[in-house]
Amino acid sequence: MDCTSEIKQYIENNFTEKRKVHTEGVRDTAVKLAKKYGADPQKAEIAALFHDMYRGVAQNTLNYYVKHLGLDSKYVDNANLAHGKIAAIIMERDFDVKDPDIINAVSFHTTGRAGMSTLEKVVYLADAIEPNRVYPGVDELRREADEDLDKACLLSLKNTADFVRSAGKYLDEDTLHAKDYLEKVIEEKERINLEGKNDE
């Protein structure tokens, strides 16, 4: 499964300098978060390296992939949502990555989803907080990432939903499902913690 040398060569040949710097930042952050929260660091590295494989690709090329890979028409003319789905399929087809957790981490790194694995959360969050990211609220998100993976992901999902809605763009339902899912997970954890304290 170790295809890191192949993807690194692909990155070297195809990415802009800015995209290379971002991808390296996501990789380093994902590996660090994986070690902190109990995901596989090697899987985190592979998913992080692959996550933006099609981010800088022309829209007409992405539309071609959407059609020929059988993806939903909602991904037409939507590079932000399409690039992760395309990368997930190509990494399995052309780079022989068969691990479903890595594939899902790439596929859902933009939107999140209900039932996210730890690896998926790690890659999703790493993309949002890598050191080169500069946007309102990112420092708060980084602080939360040091404390609680679920709460950090939820905060990022809320920020994304607010931003997309305020821009009048299409908000993918996976983001809404991910937000609802994590709210329930956090609520359940807090309930169990409270019961534990009451039993002491």
Short mmCIF file of C-alpha atoms in Angstrom, two decimals:
data_model
loop_
_atom_site.label_atom_id
_atom_site.label_comp_id
_atom_site.label_asym_id
_atom_site.label_seq_id
_atom_site.Cartn_x
_atom_site.Cartn_y
_atom_site.Cartn_z
CA MET A 1 0.00 0.00 0.00
CA ASP A 2 2.94 2.36 0.45
CA CYS A 3 2.59 4.52 -2.65
CA THR A 4 4.04 7.66 -1.06
CA SER A 5 6.97 7.82 -3.47
CA GLU A 6 4.61 7.63 -6.48
CA ILE A 7 2.29 10.36 -5.20
CA LYS A 8 5.25 12.54 -4.20
CA GLN A 9 6.51 12.28 -7.78
CA TYR A 10 3.04 13.18 -9.07
CA ILE A 11 2.94 16.21 -6.74
CA GLU A 12 6.39 17.30 -7.87
CA ASN A 13 5.39 17.09 -11.54
CA ASN A 14 1.86 18.49 -11.39
CA PHE A 15 1.32 20.80 -8.41
CA THR A 16 1.94 24.54 -8.25
CA GLU A 17 4.39 25.66 -5.57
CA LYS A 18 1.51 26.98 -3.46
CA ARG A 19 -0.34 23.65 -3.69
CA LYS A 20 2.85 21.76 -2.78
CA VAL A 21 3.31 23.89 0.34
CA HIS A 22 -0.33 23.38 1.35
CA THR A 23 -0.14 19.62 0.79
CA GLU A 24 3.05 19.32 2.85
CA GLY A 25 1.37 21.31 5.60
CA VAL A 26 -1.68 19.03 5.56
CA ARG A 27 0.55 15.94 5.62
CA ASP A 28 2.59 17.15 8.60
CA THR A 29 -0.53 18.24 10.50
CA ALA A 30 -2.39 15.01 9.71
CA VAL A 31 0.50 12.85 10.93
CA LYS A 32 0.71 14.89 14.13
CA LEU A 33 -3.05 14.66 14.75
CA ALA A 34 -3.04 10.93 13.94
CA LYS A 35 -0.40 10.29 16.58
CA LYS A 36 -2.28 12.42 19.10
CA TYR A 37 -5.72 10.88 18.55
CA GLY A 38 -4.87 7.26 17.71
CA ALA A 39 -5.18 7.05 13.92
CA ASP A 40 -2.55 5.36 11.73
CA PRO A 41 0.11 7.99 10.87
CA GLN A 42 1.09 6.23 7.62
CA LYS A 43 -2.52 6.18 6.43
CA ALA A 44 -2.86 9.82 7.44
CA GLU A 45 0.20 10.70 5.35
CA ILE A 46 -1.07 8.87 2.28
CA ALA A 47 -4.55 10.42 2.50
CA ALA A 48 -3.09 13.89 3.07
CA LEU A 49 -0.78 13.60 0.07
CA PHE A 50 -3.66 12.49 -2.15
CA HIS A 51 -6.37 14.83 -0.86
CA ASP A 52 -5.82 17.70 -3.33
CA MET A 53 -4.60 15.66 -6.30
CA TYR A 54 -7.29 17.28 -8.51
CA ARG A 55 -7.72 20.63 -6.74
CA GLY A 56 -5.85 22.75 -9.28
CA VAL A 57 -7.29 21.01 -12.34
CA ALA A 58 -9.32 22.98 -14.90
CA GLN A 59 -13.10 22.90 -14.44
CA ASN A 60 -13.79 21.33 -17.86
CA THR A 61 -11.37 18.51 -17.00
CA LEU A 62 -13.10 17.96 -13.66
CA ASN A 63 -16.46 17.89 -15.44
CA TYR A 64 -15.07 15.25 -17.80
CA TYR A 65 -14.06 13.10 -14.81
CA VAL A 66 -17.43 13.62 -13.11
CA LYS A 67 -19.19 12.30 -16.21
CA HIS A 68 -16.83 9.44 -17.05
CA LEU A 69 -16.39 8.23 -13.46
CA GLY A 70 -20.16 8.15 -12.96
CA LEU A 71 -20.31 10.79 -10.23
CA ASP A 72 -23.47 12.69 -9.29
CA SER A 73 -24.30 15.66 -11.52
CA LYS A 74 -24.16 17.96 -8.47
CA TYR A 75 -20.36 17.83 -8.87
CA VAL A 76 -20.49 19.41 -12.33
CA ASP A 77 -19.04 22.95 -12.22
CA ASN A 78 -18.22 22.51 -8.53
CA ALA A 79 -14.47 22.04 -8.19
CA ASN A 80 -14.60 22.38 -4.40
CA LEU A 81 -16.83 19.33 -4.02
CA ALA A 82 -15.67 17.34 -7.06
CA HIS A 83 -11.91 17.24 -6.51
CA GLY A 84 -11.96 14.94 -3.47
CA LYS A 85 -14.41 12.49 -5.04
CA ILE A 86 -12.30 12.25 -8.20
CA ALA A 87 -9.04 11.87 -6.24
CA ALA A 88 -10.52 9.05 -4.15
CA ILE A 89 -11.49 7.08 -7.27
CA ILE A 90 -8.19 7.71 -9.08
CA MET A 91 -6.04 6.78 -6.05
CA GLU A 92 -7.81 3.42 -5.90
CA ARG A 93 -7.76 2.85 -9.67
CA ASP A 94 -4.32 4.12 -10.62
CA PHE A 95 -2.30 3.96 -7.38
CA ASP A 96 -3.77 0.70 -6.06
CA VAL A 97 -4.89 2.15 -2.72
CA LYS A 98 -7.55 -0.28 -1.49
CA ASP A 99 -7.94 0.72 2.16
CA PRO A 100 -11.52 2.06 2.51
CA ASP A 101 -10.54 4.32 5.42
CA ILE A 102 -7.92 6.13 3.32
CA ILE A 103 -10.32 6.33 0.36
CA ASN A 104 -13.06 7.83 2.56
CA ALA A 105 -10.63 10.27 4.17
CA VAL A 106 -9.83 11.66 0.72
CA SER A 107 -13.39 11.47 -0.59
CA PHE A 108 -14.92 13.38 2.35
CA HIS A 109 -12.05 15.72 3.27
CA THR A 110 -14.01 18.77 2.08
CA THR A 111 -17.45 17.98 3.49
CA GLY A 112 -17.09 15.47 6.30
CA ARG A 113 -19.88 12.94 6.71
CA ALA A 114 -21.94 11.16 9.36
CA GLY A 115 -19.99 8.33 10.98
CA MET A 116 -16.55 9.76 10.20
CA SER A 117 -13.66 7.57 11.33
CA THR A 118 -10.81 9.02 13.36
CA LEU A 119 -8.66 9.07 10.22
CA GLU A 120 -11.34 10.95 8.29
CA LYS A 121 -11.59 13.54 11.08
CA VAL A 122 -7.81 13.90 11.19
CA VAL A 123 -7.49 14.57 7.44
CA TYR A 124 -10.56 16.84 7.36
CA LEU A 125 -9.18 18.91 10.23
CA ALA A 126 -5.59 18.93 8.98
CA ASP A 127 -6.79 20.46 5.71
CA ALA A 128 -8.50 23.23 7.68
CA ILE A 129 -5.73 24.10 10.15
CA GLU A 130 -2.40 23.38 8.42
CA PRO A 131 0.14 26.14 9.21
CA ASN A 132 -0.28 28.00 5.90
CA ARG A 133 -4.02 28.51 6.35
CA VAL A 134 -4.96 32.12 7.11
CA TYR A 135 -8.63 32.99 7.65
CA PRO A 136 -10.86 34.33 10.46
CA GLY A 137 -11.23 31.76 13.24
CA VAL A 138 -8.37 29.45 12.25
CA ASP A 139 -6.41 30.12 15.46
CA GLU A 140 -9.43 29.19 17.57
CA LEU A 141 -9.81 26.04 15.49
CA ARG A 142 -6.15 25.13 16.05
CA ARG A 143 -6.56 25.55 19.80
CA GLU A 144 -9.64 23.32 19.76
CA ALA A 145 -7.75 20.72 17.71
CA ASP A 146 -5.20 20.48 20.53
CA GLU A 147 -7.97 19.71 23.02
CA ASP A 148 -10.73 17.67 21.35
CA LEU A 149 -10.85 16.19 17.84
CA ASP A 150 -14.66 15.94 17.67
CA LYS A 151 -15.26 19.48 18.92
CA ALA A 152 -12.66 20.87 16.52
CA CYS A 153 -14.28 19.08 13.57
CA LEU A 154 -17.71 20.32 14.62
CA LEU A 155 -16.46 23.89 14.87
CA SER A 156 -14.92 23.62 11.39
CA LEU A 157 -18.13 22.17 9.95
CA LYS A 158 -20.17 25.00 11.46
CA ASN A 159 -17.75 27.59 10.09
CA THR A 160 -17.92 25.97 6.64
CA ALA A 161 -21.71 25.85 6.67
CA ASP A 162 -21.95 29.51 7.71
CA PHE A 163 -19.44 30.58 5.06
CA VAL A 164 -21.06 28.62 2.21
CA ARG A 165 -24.55 29.84 3.10
CA SER A 166 -23.42 33.47 3.40
CA ALA A 167 -21.83 33.18 -0.05
CA GLY A 168 -25.10 31.86 -1.46
CA LYS A 169 -23.49 28.63 -2.63
CA TYR A 170 -24.66 25.02 -2.55
CA LEU A 171 -24.09 23.40 0.87
CA ASP A 172 -23.51 19.68 0.51
CA GLU A 173 -25.83 17.57 2.62
CA ASP A 174 -22.87 15.49 3.86
CA THR A 175 -21.69 18.57 5.78
CA LEU A 176 -25.08 18.89 7.48
CA HIS A 177 -25.15 15.17 8.29
CA ALA A 178 -21.60 15.36 9.68
CA LYS A 179 -22.53 18.32 11.88
CA ASP A 180 -25.64 16.58 13.25
CA TYR A 181 -23.65 13.39 13.83
CA LEU A 182 -20.85 15.11 15.76
CA GLU A 183 -23.29 17.10 17.86
CA LYS A 184 -24.84 13.80 19.00
CA VAL A 185 -21.42 12.19 19.59
CA ILE A 186 -20.26 15.13 21.73
CA GLU A 187 -23.56 15.27 23.62
CA GLU A 188 -23.29 11.54 24.39
CA LYS A 189 -19.66 11.86 25.56
CA GLU A 190 -20.59 14.73 27.85
CA ARG A 191 -23.53 12.76 29.25
CA ILE A 192 -21.29 9.79 30.03
CA ASN A 193 -18.68 12.06 31.64
CA LEU A 194 -21.33 13.70 33.77
CA GLU A 195 -22.70 10.33 34.89
CA GLY A 196 -19.18 9.23 35.75
CA LYS A 197 -18.62 12.29 37.91
CA ASN A 198 -21.95 11.80 39.65
CA ASP A 199 -21.00 8.20 40.46
CA GLU A 200 -17.74 9.23 42.16
#
